[in-house]
Amino acid sequence: MSEPEDAALEGRDRRAETRFIAMAAVTGIVTGTIGSFFHLAIDRLSTWPQALGRLLHGPWLVLAAALITMAVTVAMVAVVRRYAPEAAGSGVQEIEGAMSNLRNVRWRRVLPVKFLTGIGALSSGLVLGREGPTIHIGASIAAATTDFFRVSDTERRGLLGAGAAAGLACAFNAPLAAVLFIIEETHNQFPYNFRSYMGVIVAAFFSTVMTEVIGGTAPDFSMSVATPALALLPAFVVLGVLLGFVGVALNASLMSVSGFTIAMHKRIPYLMPALIGLAIGALFILFPRAVTGGENVIVSLARDHVVLSALLLLAVLRFATMVVSYSAGTPGGIFAPMLALAIAIGLAFGTILEGMLPEGTAIPLAFGIAAMGGLFSASVRAPVVGVALTLELTGAYTMTLPLIATCVTANVAARWLGGQPIYEQLLERTLKQAGVHPERMPHRPESELG
């Protein structure tokens, strides 16, 4: 090939790269904007129990809250089932399926349904996170972009990954963890090349910029903790093993209870969403820390001194409310509820250890922070993301070594216990329900850590 031909080819490649990165930037800007207003709406509407409390008191307040959450839950489930069934739940598995060319992203339906019903479900008190909907919204915006511009299949899959990263970055104001999430979680589907990789970074960057510009939408989990002594590292390993068990149990519970709810819908439609809404609404008044996504719970647990018995009760309740909330069938993620559950477990573990060691040796908050990354690693099986996400959220960089020890141990323990990554299980069930043959399903080779 002659030099002029080489130069022309290089010029076309650069123009294609510039075009793709520009599309990723637009995807990030739009995702950050829509995601920020999504979060603002949830924050504003989630204060309804306080307003209700100024009108009613005692049993009447509990009953009214239960009925309101029940009505909202049933209504949101009805809208999802009628217009966009794939909008239920997190949406991460839908994006992984789309990146494997096994699922279609019907963005014209998903965007309005995910946005509106997500606001309703998350503000009603259900124990669901914002990150799942914003990840799905971001990828849907990316899918819309690919429909307006002619792109290759590789570019389409790369832009879906960029949109998903933008959604996660917007939810937690954590662009680095968002990029790593795409690399670690979708490594079987994501097209690794310079263009796609830069697109993911650019989308996450611009989404975070828009979150900062709009302001007041990202959770502030800033925590300050002294560097734990190296002698405590074995304790973090033990915590990791414990979280490995919890992660496997959590995944199994999420799959079994949501499967039961799906089966019940065929017999008595909307019974389970109604019962779940009643219970969550009552708890919204009786025990507020046991419900909602958990962002405020994390902040309060890190700030307040909570006795061991209350921590254990909270962990049990949030485990149960998270599982039943996800099974209701509304949009909602599992990241934030998982982090809230984890910090309760970690604080309880640290409190027990503190009573066994010399005064000042153990720091309960340090174990609470480590548990946030550890449970994520055990359930999602993405330890690098677990470390990065926890550090970005809390700013507790003194916890780097304990976090690595906890996350790696939790990941290995979950694998040895035979657990499967939660999104892999959700995708497998989704594809089976759609009639996709198991041989076409993406899976992780046994040689991989995850």
XYZ file of N, CA and C in Angstrom, residues 349-435:
261
model
N -19.736 -6.900 62.895
C -18.510 -7.701 62.993
C -17.435 -6.925 63.748
N -17.251 -5.646 63.399
C -16.246 -4.826 64.063
C -16.555 -4.591 65.528
N -17.832 -4.454 65.858
C -18.230 -4.256 67.253
C -17.924 -5.495 68.087
N -18.217 -6.671 67.527
C -17.901 -7.923 68.233
C -16.400 -8.050 68.429
N -15.640 -7.753 67.381
C -14.182 -7.865 67.457
C -13.612 -6.865 68.451
N -14.197 -5.680 68.489
C -13.730 -4.639 69.400
C -13.847 -5.090 70.852
N -14.873 -5.872 71.160
C -15.045 -6.366 72.519
C -14.082 -7.475 72.881
N -13.419 -8.065 71.879
C -12.506 -9.178 72.117
C -11.047 -8.745 72.163
N -10.764 -7.530 71.654
C -9.387 -7.070 71.543
C -9.125 -5.926 72.512
N -7.841 -5.592 72.745
C -7.519 -4.455 73.618
C -8.175 -3.175 73.111
N -8.459 -2.269 74.012
C -9.167 -1.037 73.676
C -8.423 -0.266 72.589
N -9.178 0.188 71.601
C -8.595 0.980 70.523
C -7.985 0.168 69.407
N -8.003 -1.163 69.512
C -7.378 -1.989 68.478
C -8.252 -2.088 67.241
N -9.518 -2.394 67.421
C -10.439 -2.571 66.296
C -11.255 -1.303 66.075
N -11.533 -1.030 64.825
C -12.318 0.141 64.453
C -13.557 -0.347 63.719
N -14.719 -0.369 64.373
C -15.917 -0.901 63.714
C -16.199 -0.287 62.353
N -16.010 1.042 62.224
C -16.300 1.682 60.945
C -15.399 1.152 59.836
N -14.157 0.807 60.181
C -13.252 0.256 59.171
C -13.807 -1.045 58.606
N -14.374 -1.863 59.462
C -14.956 -3.127 58.996
C -16.261 -2.873 58.237
N -16.983 -1.812 58.619
C -18.183 -1.453 57.872
C -17.854 -1.045 56.446
N -16.797 -0.244 56.294
C -16.367 0.185 54.960
C -15.888 -1.007 54.143
N -15.070 -1.851 54.752
C -14.554 -3.025 54.036
C -15.680 -3.952 53.604
N -16.697 -4.067 54.437
C -17.821 -4.952 54.109
C -18.585 -4.464 52.889
N -18.632 -3.155 52.677
C -19.332 -2.618 51.514
C -18.734 -3.161 50.221
N -17.423 -3.160 50.137
C -16.780 -3.719 48.951
C -16.834 -5.228 48.929
N -16.750 -5.847 50.106
C -16.714 -7.305 50.175
C -18.004 -7.957 49.733
N -19.145 -7.455 50.193
C -20.422 -8.059 49.806
C -20.694 -7.840 48.319
N -20.339 -6.666 47.816
C -20.469 -6.412 46.378
C -19.655 -7.435 45.591
N -18.428 -7.688 46.031
C -17.559 -8.639 45.337
C -18.122 -10.050 45.385
N -18.694 -10.433 46.512
C -19.237 -11.779 46.656
C -20.469 -11.985 45.789
N -21.296 -10.959 45.654
C -22.534 -11.086 44.891
C -22.321 -10.873 43.398
N -21.669 -9.778 43.040
C -21.469 -9.427 41.632
C -20.248 -10.126 41.060
N -19.319 -10.494 41.923
C -18.067 -11.160 41.561
C -17.181 -10.241 40.718
N -17.059 -9.019 41.185
C -16.204 -8.026 40.539
C -15.393 -7.332 41.625
N -14.319 -7.976 42.120
C -13.589 -7.435 43.266
C -12.891 -6.108 43.004
N -12.383 -5.905 41.802
C -11.716 -4.632 41.508
C -12.722 -3.487 41.576
N -13.905 -3.709 41.032
C -14.958 -2.693 41.120
C -15.361 -2.481 42.574
N -15.433 -3.556 43.347
C -15.783 -3.444 44.754
C -14.827 -2.537 45.507
N -13.533 -2.698 45.248
C -12.524 -1.851 45.895
C -12.663 -0.409 45.420
N -12.693 -0.219 44.097
C -12.720 1.137 43.535
C -13.992 1.882 43.913
N -15.127 1.206 43.838
C -16.400 1.860 44.145
C -16.444 2.312 45.597
N -15.998 1.460 46.504
C -16.017 1.812 47.927
C -15.082 2.977 48.221
N -13.900 2.959 47.618
C -12.951 4.053 47.836
C -13.482 5.367 47.274
N -14.078 5.321 46.078
C -14.619 6.551 45.486
C -15.798 7.094 46.288
N -16.635 6.200 46.777
C -17.818 6.634 47.519
C -17.457 7.228 48.872
N -16.547 6.577 49.579
C -16.247 6.978 50.956
C -15.072 7.937 51.070
N -14.165 7.907 50.099
C -12.950 8.702 50.201
C -11.995 8.187 51.258
N -12.253 6.977 51.759
C -11.430 6.396 52.832
C -10.269 5.609 52.223
N -9.314 6.330 51.639
C -8.209 5.656 50.952
C -7.243 4.988 51.918
N -7.381 5.276 53.206
C -6.593 4.553 54.206
C -7.027 3.092 54.288
N -8.162 2.773 53.674
C -8.721 1.422 53.735
C -8.342 0.567 52.527
N -7.405 1.020 51.718
C -7.098 0.309 50.472
C -6.688 -1.139 50.711
N -5.711 -1.373 51.569
C -5.256 -2.754 51.814
C -6.343 -3.617 52.454
N -7.008 -3.147 53.519
C -8.096 -3.963 54.078
C -9.202 -4.253 53.064
N -9.504 -3.290 52.206
C -10.529 -3.507 51.189
C -10.115 -4.596 50.210
N -8.880 -4.541 49.766
C -8.399 -5.573 48.843
C -8.483 -6.945 49.503
N -8.036 -7.029 50.752
C -8.079 -8.315 51.462
C -9.511 -8.825 51.582
N -10.433 -7.943 51.934
C -11.832 -8.350 52.111
C -12.475 -8.735 50.790
N -12.285 -7.915 49.760
C -12.941 -8.156 48.467
C -12.431 -9.424 47.799
N -11.135 -9.618 47.805
C -10.577 -10.822 47.178
C -11.041 -12.069 47.923
N -10.985 -12.028 49.252
C -11.411 -13.188 50.039
C -12.891 -13.484 49.827
N -13.722 -12.456 49.819
C -15.160 -12.650 49.610
C -15.432 -13.242 48.236
N -14.711 -12.769 47.237
C -14.887 -13.267 45.872
C -14.503 -14.740 45.770
N -13.357 -15.082 46.341
C -12.886 -16.475 46.296
C -13.809 -17.379 47.102
N -14.223 -16.918 48.285
C -15.117 -17.729 49.118
C -16.431 -18.005 48.400
N -16.988 -16.985 47.755
C -18.247 -17.169 47.024
C -18.071 -18.166 45.886
N -16.938 -18.102 45.216
C -16.674 -19.048 44.117
C -16.553 -20.464 44.645
N -15.805 -20.638 45.732
C -15.608 -21.979 46.292
C -16.908 -22.554 46.850
N -17.818 -21.682 47.247
C -19.117 -22.145 47.745
C -20.064 -22.524 46.609
N -19.628 -22.302 45.385
C -20.440 -22.676 44.230
C -21.409 -21.611 43.769
N -21.289 -20.411 44.318
C -22.193 -19.339 43.909
C -21.858 -18.809 42.529
N -22.870 -18.292 41.849
C -22.697 -17.689 40.532
C -22.957 -16.188 40.622
N -22.286 -15.384 39.795
C -22.533 -13.934 39.801
C -24.014 -13.632 39.584
N -24.534 -12.673 40.307
C -25.969 -12.404 40.282
C -26.458 -12.014 38.897
N -25.710 -11.182 38.179
C -26.191 -10.750 36.864
C -26.115 -11.868 35.838
N -25.177 -12.775 36.019
C -25.119 -13.942 35.142
C -26.358 -14.812 35.345
N -26.766 -14.982 36.592
C -27.973 -15.770 36.874
C -29.229 -15.080 36.339
N -29.314 -13.771 36.524
C -30.482 -13.035 36.044
C -30.573 -13.075 34.521
N -29.427 -12.928 33.853
C -29.424 -12.980 32.392
C -29.818 -14.363 31.899
N -29.300 -15.391 32.546
C -29.636 -16.756 32.139
C -31.141 -16.994 32.236
N -31.756 -16.542 33.329
C -33.200 -16.724 33.474
C -33.970 -15.908 32.433
N -33.521 -14.687 32.184
C -34.188 -13.841 31.192
C -34.160 -14.483 29.815
N -33.003 -15.038 29.446
C -32.871 -15.649 28.126
C -33.683 -16.937 28.025
N -33.730 -17.700 29.099
C -34.542 -18.924 29.090
C -36.019 -18.591 28.925
N -36.463 -17.534 29.612
C -37.858 -17.112 29.479
C -38.162 -16.643 28.061
N -37.125 -16.117 27.382
C -37.305 -15.650 26.007
C -37.112 -16.767 24.989
N -36.784 -17.978 25.470
C -36.622 -19.112 24.574
C -35.274 -19.209 23.905
